[in-house]
Amino acid sequence: MKKVLIATHGKMASGIKRTAELLLGEMADITTIDAYVEPDVDIEK
């Protein structure tokens, strides 16, 4: 079984998964990472 990871800046990854599930049904094998969504996090540290 294949697993898919979608990682993007902002909330785009979650949006892509929600759109795919709207068209194809629930997909448990897709994991998303929404990066840099919290403005107070200092990525330099």
GROMACS .gro file of C-alpha atoms in nm:
model
   45
    1MET     CA    1   0.000   0.000   0.000
    2LYS     CA    2   0.133   0.345  -0.089
    3LYS     CA    3   0.131   0.641   0.147
    4VAL     CA    4   0.137   1.005   0.039
    5LEU     CA    5   0.280   1.305   0.224
    6ILE     CA    6   0.175   1.654   0.115
    7ALA     CA    7   0.382   1.935   0.269
    8THR     CA    8   0.335   2.303   0.184
    9HIS     CA    9   0.359   2.650   0.329
   10GLY     CA   10   0.039   2.773   0.489
   11LYS     CA   11  -0.277   2.565   0.478
   12MET     CA   12  -0.248   2.450   0.118
   13ALA     CA   13  -0.160   2.088   0.204
   14SER     CA   14  -0.475   2.043   0.411
   15GLY     CA   15  -0.677   2.207   0.134
   16ILE     CA   16  -0.540   1.968  -0.127
   17LYS     CA   17  -0.629   1.668   0.092
   18ARG     CA   18  -0.980   1.800   0.162
   19THR     CA   19  -1.038   1.859  -0.209
   20ALA     CA   20  -0.918   1.509  -0.300
   21GLU     CA   21  -1.144   1.359  -0.032
   22LEU     CA   22  -1.439   1.559  -0.158
   23LEU     CA   23  -1.390   1.409  -0.504
   24LEU     CA   24  -1.269   1.057  -0.415
   25GLY     CA   25  -1.384   0.986  -0.058
   26GLU     CA   26  -1.184   0.954   0.263
   27MET     CA   27  -0.814   0.881   0.218
   28ALA     CA   28  -0.640   0.750   0.530
   29ASP     CA   29  -0.307   0.705   0.349
   30ILE     CA   30  -0.255   1.079   0.294
   31THR     CA   31  -0.070   1.279   0.559
   32THR     CA   32  -0.036   1.657   0.544
   33ILE     CA   33   0.209   1.906   0.691
   34ASP     CA   34   0.105   2.271   0.698
   35ALA     CA   35   0.434   2.454   0.754
   36TYR     CA   36   0.489   2.811   0.872
   37VAL     CA   37   0.130   2.876   0.979
   38GLU     CA   38   0.219   3.025   1.317
   39PRO     CA   39   0.365   3.377   1.274
   40ASP     CA   40   0.523   3.380   1.623
   41VAL     CA   41   0.750   3.081   1.556
   42ASP     CA   42   1.111   3.177   1.483
   43ILE     CA   43   1.240   2.919   1.234
   44GLU     CA   44   1.598   3.045   1.280
   45LYS     CA   45   1.602   2.889   1.630
   0.00000   0.00000   0.00000
